[in-house]
Coordinates of C-alpha atoms and ligand atoms in Angstrom, one line a residue:
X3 CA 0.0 0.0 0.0
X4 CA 2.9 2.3 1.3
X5 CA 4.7 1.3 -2.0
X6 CA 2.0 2.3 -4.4
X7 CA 0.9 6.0 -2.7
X8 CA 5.1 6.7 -3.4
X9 CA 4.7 5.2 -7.0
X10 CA 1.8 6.8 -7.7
X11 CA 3.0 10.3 -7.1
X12 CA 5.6 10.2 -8.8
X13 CA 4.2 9.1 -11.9
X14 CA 1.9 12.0 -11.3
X15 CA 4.8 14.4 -11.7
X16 CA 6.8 12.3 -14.0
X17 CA 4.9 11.4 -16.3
X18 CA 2.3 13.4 -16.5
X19 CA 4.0 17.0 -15.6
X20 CA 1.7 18.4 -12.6
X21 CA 3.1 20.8 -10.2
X22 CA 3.1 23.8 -12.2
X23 CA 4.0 26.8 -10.5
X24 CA 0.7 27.9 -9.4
X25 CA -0.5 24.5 -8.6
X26 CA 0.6 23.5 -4.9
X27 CA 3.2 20.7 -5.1
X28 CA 1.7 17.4 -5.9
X29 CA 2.5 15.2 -2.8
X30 CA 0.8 17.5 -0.6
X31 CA -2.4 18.3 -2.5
X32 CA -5.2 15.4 -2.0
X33 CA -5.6 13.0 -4.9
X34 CA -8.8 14.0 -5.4
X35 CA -7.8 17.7 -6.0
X36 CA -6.2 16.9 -9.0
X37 CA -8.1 19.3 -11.9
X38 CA -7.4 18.3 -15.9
X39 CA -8.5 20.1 -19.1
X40 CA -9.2 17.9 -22.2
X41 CA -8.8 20.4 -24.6
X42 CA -10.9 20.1 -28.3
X43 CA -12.6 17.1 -27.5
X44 CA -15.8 15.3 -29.1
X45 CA -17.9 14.1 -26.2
X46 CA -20.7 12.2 -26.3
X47 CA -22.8 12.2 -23.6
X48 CA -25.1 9.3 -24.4
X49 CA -27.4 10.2 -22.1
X50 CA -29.2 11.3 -25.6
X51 CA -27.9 11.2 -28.9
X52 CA -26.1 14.3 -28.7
X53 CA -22.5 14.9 -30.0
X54 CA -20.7 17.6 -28.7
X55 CA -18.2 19.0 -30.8
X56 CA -15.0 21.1 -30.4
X57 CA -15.7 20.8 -26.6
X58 CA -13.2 21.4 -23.6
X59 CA -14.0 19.7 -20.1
X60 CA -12.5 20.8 -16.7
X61 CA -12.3 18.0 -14.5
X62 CA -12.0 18.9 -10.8
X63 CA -12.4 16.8 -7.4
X64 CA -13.4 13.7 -9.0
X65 CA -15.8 15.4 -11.2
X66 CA -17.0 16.9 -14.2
X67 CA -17.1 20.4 -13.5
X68 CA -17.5 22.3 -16.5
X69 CA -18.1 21.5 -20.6
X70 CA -16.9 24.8 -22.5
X71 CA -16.4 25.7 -26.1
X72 CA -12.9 24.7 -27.1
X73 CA -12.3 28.6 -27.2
X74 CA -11.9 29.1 -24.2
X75 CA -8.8 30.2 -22.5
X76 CA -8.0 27.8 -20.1
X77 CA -5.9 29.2 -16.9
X78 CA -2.9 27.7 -14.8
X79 CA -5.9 26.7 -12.5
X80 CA -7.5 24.6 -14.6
X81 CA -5.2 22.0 -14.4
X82 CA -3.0 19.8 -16.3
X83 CA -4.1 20.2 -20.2
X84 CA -5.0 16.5 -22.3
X85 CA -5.2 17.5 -26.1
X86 CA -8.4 16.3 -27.6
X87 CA -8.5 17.1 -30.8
X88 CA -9.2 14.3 -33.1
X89 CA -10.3 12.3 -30.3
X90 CA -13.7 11.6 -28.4
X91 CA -14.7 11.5 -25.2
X92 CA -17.5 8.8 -23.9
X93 CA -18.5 7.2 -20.1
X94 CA -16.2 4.6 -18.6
X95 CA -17.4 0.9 -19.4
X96 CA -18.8 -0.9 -16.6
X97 CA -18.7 -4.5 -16.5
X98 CA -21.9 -5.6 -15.0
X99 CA -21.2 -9.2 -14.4
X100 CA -17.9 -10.2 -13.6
X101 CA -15.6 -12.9 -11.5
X102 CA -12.4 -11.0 -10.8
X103 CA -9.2 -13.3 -10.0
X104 CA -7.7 -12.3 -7.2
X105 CA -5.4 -13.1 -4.5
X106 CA -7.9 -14.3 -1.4
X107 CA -9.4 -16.9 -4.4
X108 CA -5.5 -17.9 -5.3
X109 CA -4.5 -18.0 -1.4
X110 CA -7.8 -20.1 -0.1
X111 CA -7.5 -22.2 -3.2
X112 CA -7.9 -26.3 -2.8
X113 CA -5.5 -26.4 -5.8
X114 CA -1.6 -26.8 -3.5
X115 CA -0.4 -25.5 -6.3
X116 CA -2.1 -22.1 -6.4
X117 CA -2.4 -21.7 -2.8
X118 CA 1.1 -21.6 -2.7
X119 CA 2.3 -19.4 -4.9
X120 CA 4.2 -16.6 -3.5
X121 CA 2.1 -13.4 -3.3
X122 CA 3.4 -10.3 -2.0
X123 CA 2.1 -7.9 0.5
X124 CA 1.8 -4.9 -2.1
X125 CA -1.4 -7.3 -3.7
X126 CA 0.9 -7.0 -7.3
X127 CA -1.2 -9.8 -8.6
X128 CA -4.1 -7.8 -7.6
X129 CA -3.2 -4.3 -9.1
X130 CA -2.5 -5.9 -12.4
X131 CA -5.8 -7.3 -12.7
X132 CA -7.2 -3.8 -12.0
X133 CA -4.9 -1.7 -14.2
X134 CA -5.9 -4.4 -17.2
X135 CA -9.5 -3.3 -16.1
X136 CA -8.7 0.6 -16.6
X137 CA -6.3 -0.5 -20.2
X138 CA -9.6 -1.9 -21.6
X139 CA -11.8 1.2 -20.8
X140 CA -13.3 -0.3 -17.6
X141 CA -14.0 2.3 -14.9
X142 CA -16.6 0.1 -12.8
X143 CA -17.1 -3.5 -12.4
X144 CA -19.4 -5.8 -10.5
X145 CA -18.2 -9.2 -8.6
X146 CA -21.5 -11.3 -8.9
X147 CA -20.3 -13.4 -5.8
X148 CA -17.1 -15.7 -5.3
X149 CA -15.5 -17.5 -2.1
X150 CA -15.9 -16.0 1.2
X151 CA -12.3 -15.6 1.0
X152 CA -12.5 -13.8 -2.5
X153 CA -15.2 -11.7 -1.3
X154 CA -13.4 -10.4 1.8
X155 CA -10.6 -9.3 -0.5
X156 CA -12.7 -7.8 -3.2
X157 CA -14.0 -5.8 -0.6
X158 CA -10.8 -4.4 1.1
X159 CA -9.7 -3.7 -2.6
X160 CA -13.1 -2.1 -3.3
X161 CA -12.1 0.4 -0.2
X162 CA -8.5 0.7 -1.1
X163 CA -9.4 1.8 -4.8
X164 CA -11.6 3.9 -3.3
X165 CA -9.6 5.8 -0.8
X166 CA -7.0 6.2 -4.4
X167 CA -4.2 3.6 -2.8
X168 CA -4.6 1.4 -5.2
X169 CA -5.3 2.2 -9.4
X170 CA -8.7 0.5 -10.9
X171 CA -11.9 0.8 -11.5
X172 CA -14.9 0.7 -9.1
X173 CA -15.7 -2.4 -7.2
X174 CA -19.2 -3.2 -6.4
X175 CA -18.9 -6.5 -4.6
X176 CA -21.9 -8.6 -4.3
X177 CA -23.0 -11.7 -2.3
X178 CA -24.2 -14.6 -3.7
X179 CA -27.2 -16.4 -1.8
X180 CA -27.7 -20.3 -2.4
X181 CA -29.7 -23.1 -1.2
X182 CA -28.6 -26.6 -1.9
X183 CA -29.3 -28.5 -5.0
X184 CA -31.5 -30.8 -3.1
X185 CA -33.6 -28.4 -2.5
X186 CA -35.1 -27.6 -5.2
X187 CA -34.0 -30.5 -7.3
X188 CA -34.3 -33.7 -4.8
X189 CA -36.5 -36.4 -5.6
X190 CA -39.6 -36.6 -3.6
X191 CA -38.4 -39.0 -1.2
X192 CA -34.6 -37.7 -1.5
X193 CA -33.3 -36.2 2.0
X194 CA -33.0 -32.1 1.8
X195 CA -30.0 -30.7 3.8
X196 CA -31.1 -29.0 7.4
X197 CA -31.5 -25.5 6.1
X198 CA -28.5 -22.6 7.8
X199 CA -27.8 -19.2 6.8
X200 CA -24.9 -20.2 4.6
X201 CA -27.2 -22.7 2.4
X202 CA -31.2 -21.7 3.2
X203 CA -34.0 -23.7 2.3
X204 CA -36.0 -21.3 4.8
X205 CA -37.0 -17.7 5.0
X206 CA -36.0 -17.2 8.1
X207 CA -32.2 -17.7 7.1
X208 CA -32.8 -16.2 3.1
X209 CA -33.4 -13.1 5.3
X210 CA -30.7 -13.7 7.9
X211 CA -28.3 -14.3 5.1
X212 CA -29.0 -10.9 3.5
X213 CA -28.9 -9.0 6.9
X214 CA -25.4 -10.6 7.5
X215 CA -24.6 -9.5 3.8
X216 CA -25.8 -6.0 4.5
X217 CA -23.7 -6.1 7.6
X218 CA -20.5 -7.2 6.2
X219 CA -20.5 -4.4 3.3
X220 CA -22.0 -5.9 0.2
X221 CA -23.1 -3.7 -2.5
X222 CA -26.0 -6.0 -3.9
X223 CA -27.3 -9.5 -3.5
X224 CA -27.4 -12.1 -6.2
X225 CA -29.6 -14.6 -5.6
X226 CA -28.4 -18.3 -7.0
X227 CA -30.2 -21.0 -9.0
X228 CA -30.9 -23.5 -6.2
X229 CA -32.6 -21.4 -3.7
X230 CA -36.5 -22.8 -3.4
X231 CA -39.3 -20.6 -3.8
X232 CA -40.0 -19.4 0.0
X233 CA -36.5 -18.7 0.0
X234 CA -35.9 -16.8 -3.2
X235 CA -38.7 -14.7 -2.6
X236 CA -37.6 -13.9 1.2
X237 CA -34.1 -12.9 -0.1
X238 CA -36.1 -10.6 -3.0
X239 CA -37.9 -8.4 -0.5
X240 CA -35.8 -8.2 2.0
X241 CA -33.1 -7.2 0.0
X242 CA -35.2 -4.6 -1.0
X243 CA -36.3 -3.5 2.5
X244 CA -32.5 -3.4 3.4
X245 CA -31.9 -1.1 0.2
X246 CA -29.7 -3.3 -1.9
X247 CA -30.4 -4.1 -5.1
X248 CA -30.4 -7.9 -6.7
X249 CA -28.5 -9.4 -9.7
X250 CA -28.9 -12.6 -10.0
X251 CA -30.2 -16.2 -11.5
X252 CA -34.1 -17.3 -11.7
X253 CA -35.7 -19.1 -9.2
X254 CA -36.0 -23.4 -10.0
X255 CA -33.2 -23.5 -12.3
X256 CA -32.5 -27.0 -10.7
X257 CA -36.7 -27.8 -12.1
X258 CA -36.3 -26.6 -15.3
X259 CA -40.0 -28.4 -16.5
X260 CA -41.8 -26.4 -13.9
X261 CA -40.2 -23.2 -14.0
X262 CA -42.9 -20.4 -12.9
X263 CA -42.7 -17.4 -15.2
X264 CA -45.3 -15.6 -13.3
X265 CA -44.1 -16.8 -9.8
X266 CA -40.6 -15.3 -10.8
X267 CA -42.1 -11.6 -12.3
X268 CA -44.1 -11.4 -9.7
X269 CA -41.2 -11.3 -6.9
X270 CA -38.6 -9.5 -9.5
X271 CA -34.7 -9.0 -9.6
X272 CA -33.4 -5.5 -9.8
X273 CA -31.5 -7.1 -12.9
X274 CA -31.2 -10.9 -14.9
X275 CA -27.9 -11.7 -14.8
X276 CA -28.4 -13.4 -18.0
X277 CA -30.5 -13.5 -21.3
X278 CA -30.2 -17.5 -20.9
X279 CA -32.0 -17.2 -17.6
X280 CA -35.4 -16.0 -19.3
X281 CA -34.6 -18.4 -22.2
X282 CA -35.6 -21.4 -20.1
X283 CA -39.2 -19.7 -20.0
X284 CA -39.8 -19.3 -23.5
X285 CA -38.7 -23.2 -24.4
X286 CA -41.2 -25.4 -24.8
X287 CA -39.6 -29.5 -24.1
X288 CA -36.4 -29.1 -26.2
X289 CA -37.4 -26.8 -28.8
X290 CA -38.1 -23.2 -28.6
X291 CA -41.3 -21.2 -29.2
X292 CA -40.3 -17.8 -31.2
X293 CA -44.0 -16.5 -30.9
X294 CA -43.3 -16.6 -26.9
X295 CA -40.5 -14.4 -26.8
X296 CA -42.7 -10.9 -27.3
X297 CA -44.6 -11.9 -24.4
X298 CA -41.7 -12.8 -22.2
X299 CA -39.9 -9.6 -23.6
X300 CA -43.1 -7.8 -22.4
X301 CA -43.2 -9.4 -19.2
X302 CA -39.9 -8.2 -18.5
X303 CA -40.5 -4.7 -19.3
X304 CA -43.5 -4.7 -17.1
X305 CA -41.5 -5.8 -14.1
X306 CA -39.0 -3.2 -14.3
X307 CA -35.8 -5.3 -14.2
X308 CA -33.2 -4.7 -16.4
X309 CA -31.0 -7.2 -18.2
X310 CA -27.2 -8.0 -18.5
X311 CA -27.3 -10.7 -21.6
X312 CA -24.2 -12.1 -21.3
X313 CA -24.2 -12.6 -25.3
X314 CA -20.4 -13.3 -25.5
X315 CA -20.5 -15.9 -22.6
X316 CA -22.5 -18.0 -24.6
X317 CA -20.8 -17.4 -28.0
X318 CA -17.5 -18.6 -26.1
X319 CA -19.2 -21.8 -24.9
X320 CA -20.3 -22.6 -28.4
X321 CA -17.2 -21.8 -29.8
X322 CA -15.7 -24.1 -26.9
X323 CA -17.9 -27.2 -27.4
X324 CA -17.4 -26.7 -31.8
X325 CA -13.6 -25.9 -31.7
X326 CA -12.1 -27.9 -28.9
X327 CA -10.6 -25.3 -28.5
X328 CA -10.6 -21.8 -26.5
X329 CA -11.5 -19.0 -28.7
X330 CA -8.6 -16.4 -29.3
X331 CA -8.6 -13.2 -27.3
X332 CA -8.7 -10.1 -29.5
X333 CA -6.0 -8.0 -29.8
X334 CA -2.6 -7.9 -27.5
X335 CA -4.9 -9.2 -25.0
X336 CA -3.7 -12.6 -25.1
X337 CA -0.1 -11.6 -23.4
X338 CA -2.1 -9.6 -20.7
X339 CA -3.9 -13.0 -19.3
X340 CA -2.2 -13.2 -15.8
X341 CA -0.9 -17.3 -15.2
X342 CA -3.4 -18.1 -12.7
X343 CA -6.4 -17.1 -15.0
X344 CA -4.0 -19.0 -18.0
X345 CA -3.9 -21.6 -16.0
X346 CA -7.8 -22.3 -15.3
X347 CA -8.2 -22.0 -18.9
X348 CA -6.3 -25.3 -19.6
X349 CA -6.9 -28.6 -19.6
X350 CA -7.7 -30.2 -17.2
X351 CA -9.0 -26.8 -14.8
X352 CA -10.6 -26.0 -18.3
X353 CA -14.4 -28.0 -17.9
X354 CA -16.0 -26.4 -20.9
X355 CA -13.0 -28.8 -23.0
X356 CA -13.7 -32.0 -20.7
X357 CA -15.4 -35.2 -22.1
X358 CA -18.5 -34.9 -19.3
X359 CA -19.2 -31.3 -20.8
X360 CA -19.9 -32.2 -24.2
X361 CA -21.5 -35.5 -22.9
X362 CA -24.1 -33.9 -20.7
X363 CA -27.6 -33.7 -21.8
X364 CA -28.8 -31.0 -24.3
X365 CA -24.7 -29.9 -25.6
X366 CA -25.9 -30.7 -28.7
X367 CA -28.1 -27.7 -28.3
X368 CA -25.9 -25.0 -27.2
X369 CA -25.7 -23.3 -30.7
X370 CA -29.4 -22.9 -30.5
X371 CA -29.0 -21.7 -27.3
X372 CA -27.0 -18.7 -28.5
X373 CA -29.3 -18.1 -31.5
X374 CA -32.0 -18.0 -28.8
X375 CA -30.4 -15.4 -26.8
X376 CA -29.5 -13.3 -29.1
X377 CA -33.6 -13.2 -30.5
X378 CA -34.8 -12.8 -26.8
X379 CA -32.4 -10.0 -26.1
X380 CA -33.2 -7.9 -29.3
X381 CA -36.7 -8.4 -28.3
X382 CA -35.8 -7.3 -24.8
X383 CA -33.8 -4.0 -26.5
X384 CA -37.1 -3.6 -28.7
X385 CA -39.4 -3.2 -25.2
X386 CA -37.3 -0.9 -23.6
X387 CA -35.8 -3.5 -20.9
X388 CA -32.5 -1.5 -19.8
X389 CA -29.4 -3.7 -20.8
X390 CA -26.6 -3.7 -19.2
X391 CA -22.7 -5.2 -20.6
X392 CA -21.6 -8.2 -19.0
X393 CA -18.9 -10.5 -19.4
X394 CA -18.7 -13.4 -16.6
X395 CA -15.0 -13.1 -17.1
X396 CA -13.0 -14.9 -16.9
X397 CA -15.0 -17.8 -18.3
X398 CA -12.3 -19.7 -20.5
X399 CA -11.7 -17.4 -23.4
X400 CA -12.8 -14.0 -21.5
X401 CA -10.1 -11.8 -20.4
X402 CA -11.2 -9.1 -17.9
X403 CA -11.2 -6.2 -19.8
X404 CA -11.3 -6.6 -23.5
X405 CA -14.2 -9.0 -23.1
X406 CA -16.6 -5.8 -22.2
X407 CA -15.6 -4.9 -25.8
X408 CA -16.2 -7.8 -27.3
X409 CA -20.1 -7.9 -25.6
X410 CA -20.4 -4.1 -26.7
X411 CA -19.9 -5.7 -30.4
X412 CA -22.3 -8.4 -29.6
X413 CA -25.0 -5.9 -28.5
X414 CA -24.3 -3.8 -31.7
X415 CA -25.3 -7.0 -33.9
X416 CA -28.5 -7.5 -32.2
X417 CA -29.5 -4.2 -33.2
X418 CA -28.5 -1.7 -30.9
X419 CA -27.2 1.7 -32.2
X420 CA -23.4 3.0 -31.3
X421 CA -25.0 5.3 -28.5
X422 CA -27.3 2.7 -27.2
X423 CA -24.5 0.5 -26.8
X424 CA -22.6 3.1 -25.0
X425 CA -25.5 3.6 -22.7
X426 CA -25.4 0.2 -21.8
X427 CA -21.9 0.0 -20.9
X428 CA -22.1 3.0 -18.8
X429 CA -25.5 4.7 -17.6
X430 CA -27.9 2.0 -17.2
X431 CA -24.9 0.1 -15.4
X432 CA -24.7 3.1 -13.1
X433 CA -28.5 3.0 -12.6
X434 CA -28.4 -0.4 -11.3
X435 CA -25.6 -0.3 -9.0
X436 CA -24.9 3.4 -8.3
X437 CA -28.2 5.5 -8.6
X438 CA -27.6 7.8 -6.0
X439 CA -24.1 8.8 -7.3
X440 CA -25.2 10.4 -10.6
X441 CA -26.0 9.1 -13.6
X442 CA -22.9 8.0 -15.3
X443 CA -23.1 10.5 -18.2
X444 CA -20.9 12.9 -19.4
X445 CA -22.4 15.8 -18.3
X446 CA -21.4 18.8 -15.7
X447 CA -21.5 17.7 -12.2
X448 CA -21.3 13.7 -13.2
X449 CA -18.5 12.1 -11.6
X450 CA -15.3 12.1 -13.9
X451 CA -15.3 8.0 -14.9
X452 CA -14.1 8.5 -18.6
X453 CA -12.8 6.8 -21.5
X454 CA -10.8 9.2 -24.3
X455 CA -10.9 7.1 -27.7
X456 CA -8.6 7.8 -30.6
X457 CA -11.7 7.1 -33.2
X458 CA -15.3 7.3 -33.2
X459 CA -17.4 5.1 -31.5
X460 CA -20.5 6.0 -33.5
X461 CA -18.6 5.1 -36.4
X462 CA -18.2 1.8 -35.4
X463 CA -18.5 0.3 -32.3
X464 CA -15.3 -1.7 -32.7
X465 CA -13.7 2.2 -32.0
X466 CA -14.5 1.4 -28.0
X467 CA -10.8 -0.5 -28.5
X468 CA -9.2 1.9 -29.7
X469 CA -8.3 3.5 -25.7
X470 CA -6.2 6.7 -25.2
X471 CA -6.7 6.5 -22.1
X472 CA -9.3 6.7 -18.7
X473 CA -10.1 9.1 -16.3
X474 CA -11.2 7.1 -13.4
X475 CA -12.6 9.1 -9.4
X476 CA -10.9 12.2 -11.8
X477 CA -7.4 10.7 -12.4
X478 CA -5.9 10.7 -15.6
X479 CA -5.0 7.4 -16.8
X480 CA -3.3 7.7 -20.5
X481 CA -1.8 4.3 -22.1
X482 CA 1.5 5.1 -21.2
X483 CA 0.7 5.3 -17.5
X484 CA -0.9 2.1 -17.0
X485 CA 1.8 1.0 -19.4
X486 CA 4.5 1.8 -16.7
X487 CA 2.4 0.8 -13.7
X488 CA 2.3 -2.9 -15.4
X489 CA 5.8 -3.2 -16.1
X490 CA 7.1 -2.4 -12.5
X491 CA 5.7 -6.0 -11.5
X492 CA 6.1 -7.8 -15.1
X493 CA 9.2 -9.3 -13.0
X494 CA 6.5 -10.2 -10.7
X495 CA 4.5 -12.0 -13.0
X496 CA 7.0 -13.7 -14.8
X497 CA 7.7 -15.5 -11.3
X498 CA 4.8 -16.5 -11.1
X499 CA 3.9 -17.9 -14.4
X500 CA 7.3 -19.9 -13.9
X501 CA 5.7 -21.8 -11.1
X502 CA 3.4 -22.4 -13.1
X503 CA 4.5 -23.6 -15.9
X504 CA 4.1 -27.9 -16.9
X505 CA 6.9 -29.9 -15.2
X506 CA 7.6 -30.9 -17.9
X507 CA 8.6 -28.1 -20.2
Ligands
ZN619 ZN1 -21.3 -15.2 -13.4

């Protein structure tokens, strides 16, 4: 921690030039006093489809404090100056579903290997995780639930990124909430586990396990697939009576023939984690039923929830089960997939590759599957149903970061204009998980959580890649920054992809 407030500084004044003379010297103002002007930007807000040209933005204490004409003359004051010109200025990505590797996962892990690799105390494997986050564009990312032991550091990183010791986008840490598979799918003589407040199969501990979730810090709740009905619905409300929103899976995945549409939008989620969630409601035995899916869409609406599809989760399962293969990340992105994550992607840690996934029942349908999703979501874009870009990174194939790209593209194809896309990735992610902190566009008074591009977004959606850089709680993040931050630990990483590597290489 010590190390990275020193580093951080100076690489402030290093790279980046700060501390001119009528600034106060950098190591004694607060991080969060740090002002910036992008000079001759084009900023889309995306709150509308408005494009702002030949625009200059102050950025001051975290924020967005003023949008001016790109005539005006900027003072000492104003800050640091970012040229804009040629470039354009959008919201910082969120990634709305997301399993961040990180070092309480590696250190409780049952794997002796990874539990004993040699972390450090300055959470190195950690930071380059996050600084991969900010490369890609990502200034806000939601954990949908891990280990107890990932969770605990997830949420001392959420408060360390927070309180600017350590670089990276923010955290929003949620709790999963699950019952055990008997419970819902046990055969009617089958014994059900004795319900606690780790595993309910009662209301009484669905609503003690959110109440210790609220206690501990979470940011949201995500119910799981195996909670039963009395359950799920006790977690619903009284995650809602405690203020937290929910994220999550349907109720009675584990009884896929009587799965309860109405029972489910009656007691809604804040947010479907995924497209394939409502898919199981609009298949009828093993084939689908296209005339359903307005309906559902429509149901949907009506409830309120929003959506994160998860398009590019399923397109990399297909590609899996067809190519034997994991897909190729896009990009330089394949260099930047830290050993541990490398590792899991393998055979054997690698299931999605293993014999007993392509044997299981219904594999021979996954390509449908996708096909399905992508239909169900366009009709969910088509009713207004807020959708939101998420990854589950890092599913085999999904590196954090780029992958929020790659579902941008995916949302583009289904129909979605440039700007809609952008909203997704940004404002109605910020309406889900941060609604009282502003809306996530770039406006005056919005909190400065940026992404500069080198091309046009509007143009083409594949222009999201193409990052100069990312303002993220109002620091300035350019390439060659997070560039530098990453190499002081490459040594770091190298280590630990050595102990890694096969025996037998
Ligand atoms: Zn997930």
């Amino acid at each position: 921690m010590s190390k990275w407030v020193r580093i951080g500084v100076s690489s402030l004044v290093g790279l980046l030039g700060i501390g001119l003379a009528a600034a106060p010297p950098a190591a004694a103002a607060p991080r969060d006093e740090a002002r910036w002007a992008i000079r001759d930007v084009t900023v889309i807000p995306a709150d509308n489809d408005e494009v702002l040209r030949h625009r200059t933005v102050l950025i001051r204490d975290g924020r967005i404090a003023r949008i001016l004409d790109a005539g005006a003359v900027l003072r000492p004051q104003d800050g640091e100056v970012v040229d804009g010109r040629g470039k354009y200025l959008v919201p910082g990505f969120v990634d709305a579903h997301v399993h961040l590797a990180n070092e309480g996962a590696i250190r409780a892990s049952k794997d002796p290997v990874l539990a004993g690799l040699p972390l450090d105390q300055g959470h190195r494997y950690d930071r380059r995780i996050l600084l991969n986050l900010l490369r890609a564009g990502v200034t806000g990312a939601a954990n949908l639930g891990g280990s107890a032991a990932s969770d605990d550091n997830l949420l001392w990183l959420r408060d360390e990124i927070a309180a600017g010791r350590m670089p990276g986008p923010r955290l929003y840490v949620g709790k999963r909430i699950n019952g055990p598979r008997a419970a819902v799918a046990a055969k009617p003589d089958g014994a059900v586990p004795a319900s606690t407040v780790d595993a309910p199969t009662t209301a009484a501990d669905g609503i003690a396990a959110v109440r210790r979730a609220r206690e501990r810090g979470y940011d949201f709740i995500k119910p799981y697939q195996f909670l039963n009905r009395e359950t799920y619905r006790a977690v619903v409300e009284e995650a809602q009576r405690q203020g937290l929103i929910t994220t999550g899976h349907l109720p009675e995945l584990g009884c896929a023939d009587c799965a309860d549409r109405a029972f489910a939008f009656a007691h809604p989620l804040s947010n479907i984690a995924h497209s394939e969630e409502l898919a199981r409601y609009a298949r009828v035995g093993s084939g689908l039923a296209p005339a359903d899916i307005d309906a559902l869409a429509q149901a949907v609406a009506v409830s309120g929830a929003s959506v994160t599809p998860t398009l590019v989760t399923l397109k990399t399962i297909v590609a899996m089960y067809v190519q034997r293969a994991v897909p190729a990340v896009p990009g330089d992105w394949a260099q930047r997939v830290d050993p541990v994550t490398r590792r899991e992607w393998n055979p054997p840690a690698n299931r999605y590759l293993s014999e007993a996934f392509r044997a299981q029942d219904g594999a021979d349908s996954f390509s449908a599957g996708y096909d399905f999703a992508r239909v169900l979501t366009r009709q969910l874009w088509k009713r207004g149903v807020p959708l939101t870009v998420g990854t589950d990174a890092a599913l085999p194939g999904l590196a954090f970061g780029v992958s929020v790209q790659q579902e941008m593209i995916e949302l583009r194809e289904i129909g979605l204009s440039p700007v809609e896309v952008l909203r997704a990735a940004s404002i109605n992610a910020h309406r889900l998980f941060d609604p009282e902190r502003g809306r996530g566009a770039v406006r005056e008074g919005e909190r400065a959580d940026l992404v500069l591009l080198d091309a046009d977004p509007l143009a083409d959606i594949h222009n999201v890649a193409r990052v100069a850089g990312v303002f993220v709680r109002g620091q300035w993040w350019p390439q060659t920054r997070i560039e530098a931050a990453l190499a002081e630990d490459a040594a770091f990483e190298r280590g630990l992809a050595e102990r890694l590597a096969p025996q037998a290489e």
